mmCIF file of C-alpha atoms in Angstrom:
data_model
loop_
_atom_site.group_PDB
_atom_site.id
_atom_site.type_symbol
_atom_site.label_atom_id
_atom_site.label_comp_id
_atom_site.label_asym_id
_atom_site.label_seq_id
_atom_site.Cartn_x
_atom_site.Cartn_y
_atom_site.Cartn_z
ATOM 1 C CA MET A 20 -9.973 14.434 16.481
ATOM 2 C CA ALA A 21 -8.654 17.872 15.730
ATOM 3 C CA GLU A 22 -9.250 19.456 12.361
ATOM 4 C CA PHE A 23 -6.397 19.323 9.884
ATOM 5 C CA PRO A 24 -4.658 22.676 9.476
ATOM 6 C CA ALA A 25 -5.359 23.856 5.938
ATOM 7 C CA LEU A 26 -2.944 26.744 5.836
ATOM 8 C CA GLY A 27 0.183 25.011 7.059
ATOM 9 C CA PRO A 28 2.466 25.678 9.980
ATOM 10 C CA SER A 29 1.508 28.481 12.297
ATOM 11 C CA SER A 30 3.887 31.375 12.744
ATOM 12 C CA SER A 31 4.320 30.377 16.390
ATOM 13 C CA ARG A 32 5.725 26.967 15.455
ATOM 14 C CA ASN A 33 9.463 26.717 15.983
ATOM 15 C CA GLY A 34 11.505 24.878 13.399
ATOM 16 C CA PRO A 35 14.624 22.820 13.984
ATOM 17 C CA THR A 36 18.101 24.312 13.931
ATOM 18 C CA ARG A 37 20.638 23.108 11.375
ATOM 19 C CA GLU A 38 22.487 21.248 14.144
ATOM 20 C CA GLN A 39 19.286 19.460 15.185
ATOM 21 C CA MET A 40 18.507 18.480 11.596
ATOM 22 C CA VAL A 41 21.980 17.022 11.063
ATOM 23 C CA ARG A 42 21.918 15.174 14.402
ATOM 24 C CA HIS A 43 18.467 13.692 13.797
ATOM 25 C CA LEU A 44 19.346 12.635 10.259
ATOM 26 C CA ARG A 45 22.441 10.887 11.570
ATOM 27 C CA ARG A 46 20.211 9.012 14.025
ATOM 28 C CA ALA A 47 17.930 8.026 11.123
ATOM 29 C CA GLN A 48 21.054 6.830 9.301
ATOM 30 C CA GLU A 49 21.901 4.596 12.293
ATOM 31 C CA ILE A 50 18.402 3.115 11.975
ATOM 32 C CA ALA A 51 19.043 2.497 8.252
ATOM 33 C CA VAL A 52 22.303 0.708 9.067
ATOM 34 C CA ARG A 53 20.423 -1.416 11.605
ATOM 35 C CA ALA A 54 17.807 -2.236 8.948
ATOM 36 C CA VAL A 55 20.572 -3.520 6.659
ATOM 37 C CA SER A 56 21.933 -5.693 9.480
ATOM 38 C CA MET A 57 18.462 -7.260 9.679
ATOM 39 C CA GLY A 58 18.448 -8.030 5.945
ATOM 40 C CA ARG A 59 16.285 -5.058 4.957
ATOM 41 C CA HIS A 60 16.745 -2.108 2.630
ATOM 42 C CA PRO A 61 18.847 0.826 3.939
ATOM 43 C CA PHE A 62 16.187 3.343 4.927
ATOM 44 C CA GLY A 63 15.603 4.841 8.356
ATOM 45 C CA ALA A 64 13.190 7.369 9.809
ATOM 46 C CA ILE A 65 12.487 9.019 13.142
ATOM 47 C CA LEU A 66 9.681 11.209 14.437
ATOM 48 C CA VAL A 67 10.718 14.164 16.580
ATOM 49 C CA GLY A 68 8.333 16.047 18.837
ATOM 50 C CA PRO A 69 7.455 19.735 18.736
ATOM 51 C CA ASP A 70 10.377 20.586 21.051
ATOM 52 C CA GLN A 71 12.731 19.561 18.170
ATOM 53 C CA GLU A 72 14.613 17.244 20.564
ATOM 54 C CA THR A 73 12.412 14.392 21.770
ATOM 55 C CA VAL A 74 12.555 11.322 19.536
ATOM 56 C CA LEU A 75 9.068 9.834 19.683
ATOM 57 C CA LEU A 76 9.448 6.942 17.228
ATOM 58 C CA GLU A 77 12.164 5.214 15.209
ATOM 59 C CA GLN A 78 11.606 2.922 12.236
ATOM 60 C CA GLY A 79 13.778 1.076 9.758
ATOM 61 C CA ASN A 80 12.582 -0.290 6.450
ATOM 62 C CA VAL A 81 10.440 -3.415 6.825
ATOM 63 C CA SER A 82 9.686 -4.530 3.273
ATOM 64 C CA THR A 83 9.048 -3.333 -0.251
ATOM 65 C CA VAL A 84 5.560 -2.122 0.715
ATOM 66 C CA ASN A 85 6.247 -1.306 4.369
ATOM 67 C CA HIS A 86 8.741 1.509 4.032
ATOM 68 C CA ALA A 87 10.234 3.093 7.150
ATOM 69 C CA GLU A 88 8.365 6.392 6.704
ATOM 70 C CA ALA A 89 4.950 4.842 6.044
ATOM 71 C CA VAL A 90 5.181 2.427 8.985
ATOM 72 C CA LEU A 91 6.343 5.265 11.236
ATOM 73 C CA ALA A 92 3.514 7.570 10.074
ATOM 74 C CA ARG A 93 0.883 4.867 10.633
ATOM 75 C CA THR A 94 2.256 4.154 14.117
ATOM 76 C CA ALA A 95 2.296 7.874 14.907
ATOM 77 C CA ASP A 96 -1.317 8.192 13.737
ATOM 78 C CA MET A 97 -2.367 5.432 16.137
ATOM 79 C CA ASN A 98 -0.551 6.976 19.112
ATOM 80 C CA PHE A 99 -0.818 10.760 18.833
ATOM 81 C CA THR A 100 -3.516 13.268 17.940
ATOM 82 C CA SER A 101 -3.453 14.906 14.529
ATOM 83 C CA GLY A 102 -3.032 18.325 16.152
ATOM 84 C CA TYR A 103 0.055 17.164 18.025
ATOM 85 C CA LEU A 104 1.531 15.503 14.928
ATOM 86 C CA TRP A 105 1.185 18.714 12.939
ATOM 87 C CA ASP A 106 3.945 20.199 15.106
ATOM 88 C CA CYS A 107 6.209 17.145 14.793
ATOM 89 C CA THR A 108 8.958 16.479 12.259
ATOM 90 C CA LEU A 109 9.538 13.308 10.247
ATOM 91 C CA TYR A 110 13.259 12.832 9.591
ATOM 92 C CA THR A 111 14.213 10.312 6.948
ATOM 93 C CA THR A 112 17.436 9.343 5.281
ATOM 94 C CA VAL A 113 15.965 9.531 1.773
ATOM 95 C CA GLU A 114 13.160 11.694 0.420
ATOM 96 C CA PRO A 115 9.916 9.745 0.829
ATOM 97 C CA CYS A 116 8.413 8.015 -2.178
ATOM 98 C CA ALA A 117 4.876 8.899 -3.269
ATOM 99 C CA MET A 118 3.356 6.266 -0.955
ATOM 100 C CA CYS A 119 5.297 7.479 2.083
ATOM 101 C CA ALA A 120 4.704 11.163 1.356
ATOM 102 C CA ALA A 121 0.974 10.511 1.114
ATOM 103 C CA THR A 122 1.020 8.511 4.353
ATOM 104 C CA GLN A 123 2.796 11.385 6.111
ATOM 105 C CA TYR A 124 0.165 13.743 4.702
ATOM 106 C CA TRP A 125 -2.742 11.625 5.948
ATOM 107 C CA ALA A 126 -1.085 11.188 9.364
ATOM 108 C CA ASN A 127 -0.868 15.003 9.559
ATOM 109 C CA ILE A 128 2.851 15.192 10.314
ATOM 110 C CA GLY A 129 3.568 18.829 9.489
ATOM 111 C CA ARG A 130 7.255 18.828 8.620
ATOM 112 C CA LEU A 131 9.629 16.624 6.636
ATOM 113 C CA VAL A 132 13.437 16.723 6.729
ATOM 114 C CA TYR A 133 15.400 14.358 4.497
ATOM 115 C CA GLY A 134 19.061 13.796 3.738
ATOM 116 C CA LEU A 135 19.177 12.476 0.169
ATOM 117 C CA ASP A 136 16.668 13.205 -2.590
ATOM 118 C CA GLU A 137 14.779 10.589 -4.576
ATOM 119 C CA ARG A 138 16.486 11.449 -7.865
ATOM 120 C CA ARG A 139 19.921 10.905 -6.325
ATOM 121 C CA LEU A 140 18.702 7.561 -4.977
ATOM 122 C CA LEU A 141 17.618 6.616 -8.496
ATOM 123 C CA ALA A 142 21.105 7.464 -9.763
ATOM 124 C CA LEU A 143 22.569 5.169 -7.095
ATOM 125 C CA THR A 144 20.140 2.265 -7.557
ATOM 126 C CA GLY A 145 19.721 2.363 -11.310
ATOM 127 C CA ASP A 146 17.176 -0.200 -12.422
ATOM 128 C CA HIS A 147 17.606 -2.417 -9.353
ATOM 129 C CA ALA A 148 14.572 -4.719 -9.219
ATOM 130 C CA GLU A 149 14.204 -4.276 -5.436
ATOM 131 C CA ASN A 150 13.938 -0.501 -5.682
ATOM 132 C CA PRO A 151 11.965 0.684 -8.708
ATOM 133 C CA THR A 152 12.289 4.331 -7.675
ATOM 134 C CA MET A 153 9.497 6.683 -8.760
ATOM 135 C CA ASP A 154 10.328 10.156 -10.020
ATOM 136 C CA VAL A 155 7.674 11.917 -7.930
ATOM 137 C CA PRO A 156 9.242 14.327 -5.437
ATOM 138 C CA ALA A 157 7.552 14.728 -2.046
ATOM 139 C CA ARG A 158 7.314 18.483 -2.666
ATOM 140 C CA TYR A 159 5.220 17.766 -5.777
ATOM 141 C CA ILE A 160 2.757 15.724 -3.749
ATOM 142 C CA TYR A 161 2.515 18.338 -1.004
ATOM 143 C CA THR A 162 2.054 21.240 -3.433
ATOM 144 C CA HIS A 163 -0.895 19.322 -4.884
ATOM 145 C CA SER A 164 -2.601 18.853 -1.539
ATOM 146 C CA GLN A 165 -4.650 20.890 0.899
ATOM 147 C CA LYS A 166 -2.087 21.049 3.713
ATOM 148 C CA ALA A 167 1.187 22.927 3.590
ATOM 149 C CA ILE A 168 3.643 20.264 4.750
ATOM 150 C CA GLU A 169 7.006 21.972 5.295
ATOM 151 C CA VAL A 170 9.813 20.208 3.394
ATOM 152 C CA ILE A 171 13.519 20.650 4.127
ATOM 153 C CA GLY A 172 16.119 18.701 2.182
ATOM 154 C CA PRO A 173 18.386 17.435 0.952
ATOM 155 C CA ILE A 174 20.832 18.273 3.738
ATOM 156 C CA PRO A 175 24.394 18.524 2.353
ATOM 157 C CA GLU A 176 26.058 17.786 5.698
ATOM 158 C CA VAL A 177 24.747 14.186 5.650
ATOM 159 C CA GLU A 178 24.042 13.603 1.964
ATOM 160 C CA GLU A 179 27.300 11.791 1.199
ATOM 161 C CA GLU A 180 27.089 9.586 4.309
ATOM 162 C CA ILE A 181 23.651 8.426 3.239
ATOM 163 C CA ALA A 182 24.688 8.060 -0.410
ATOM 164 C CA GLU A 183 27.641 5.858 0.593
ATOM 165 C CA LEU A 184 25.399 3.425 2.476
ATOM 166 C CA HIS A 185 23.092 3.190 -0.548
ATOM 167 C CA ARG A 186 25.957 2.897 -3.002
ATOM 168 C CA ALA A 187 27.393 -0.038 -1.046
ATOM 169 C CA TYR A 188 24.003 -1.688 -0.568
ATOM 170 C CA TRP A 189 22.545 -1.442 -4.076
ATOM 171 C CA GLN A 190 25.775 -2.324 -5.879
ATOM 172 C CA ARG A 191 26.451 -5.448 -3.825
ATOM 173 C CA SER A 192 26.379 -8.825 -5.511
ATOM 174 C CA PRO A 193 23.044 -10.557 -5.141
ATOM 175 C CA GLU A 194 23.087 -13.397 -2.636
ATOM 176 C CA LEU A 195 22.847 -16.857 -4.113
#
C-alpha cells in the first residue's frame, strides 16, 4: 500500500471544472432519487476518477448506519489503491456527516464536493427521528486530521434541487 499523503493534493493534480462539479452532483442527485424509490433516505454519492470524468462507483443511502458516502468509501478502499484514491473525488448530495467524513479520510479519497451543507439539512429535517443530524462540518474533521482533504461546497447551482428533494422527503407524513 502506498503511503498516505500528509501534505494534501499535489500541485500537479487537476481539479474539476464548475461544469463537471454541477454535472456530477446532478448524477448523485439521481442516485438519491433512486434511493427514495427503494424506500431509503434521499442521499446519493459517486466517486469520480482522477480524469474528473470517469464515474468509478455510485451509491445511494442504505440505512441509518450505512450512509451512501461511507459505503462508497469502503467499497473504493477494497477496489483501488490509496494512492489512486487520493486523486479521486467523492461527490455527494449533502455534506458528509462525521462518520462519512472520517470514512472518506481513512479511505484516502483526496477531494470532496457536496451540494447542500449539513446545517441546511438540519434546517430541513428538524428533529426528525430518522435523521438526528450532527452539527460537525466535514471541514472541521479534515482540519483536525493529518491529511489535507480538499473540500468544495455547497454548490449553489444544485443546492435548491437537493433541498427540494429533502424538503419533500422529510416533511412527508409517516407511513402507517
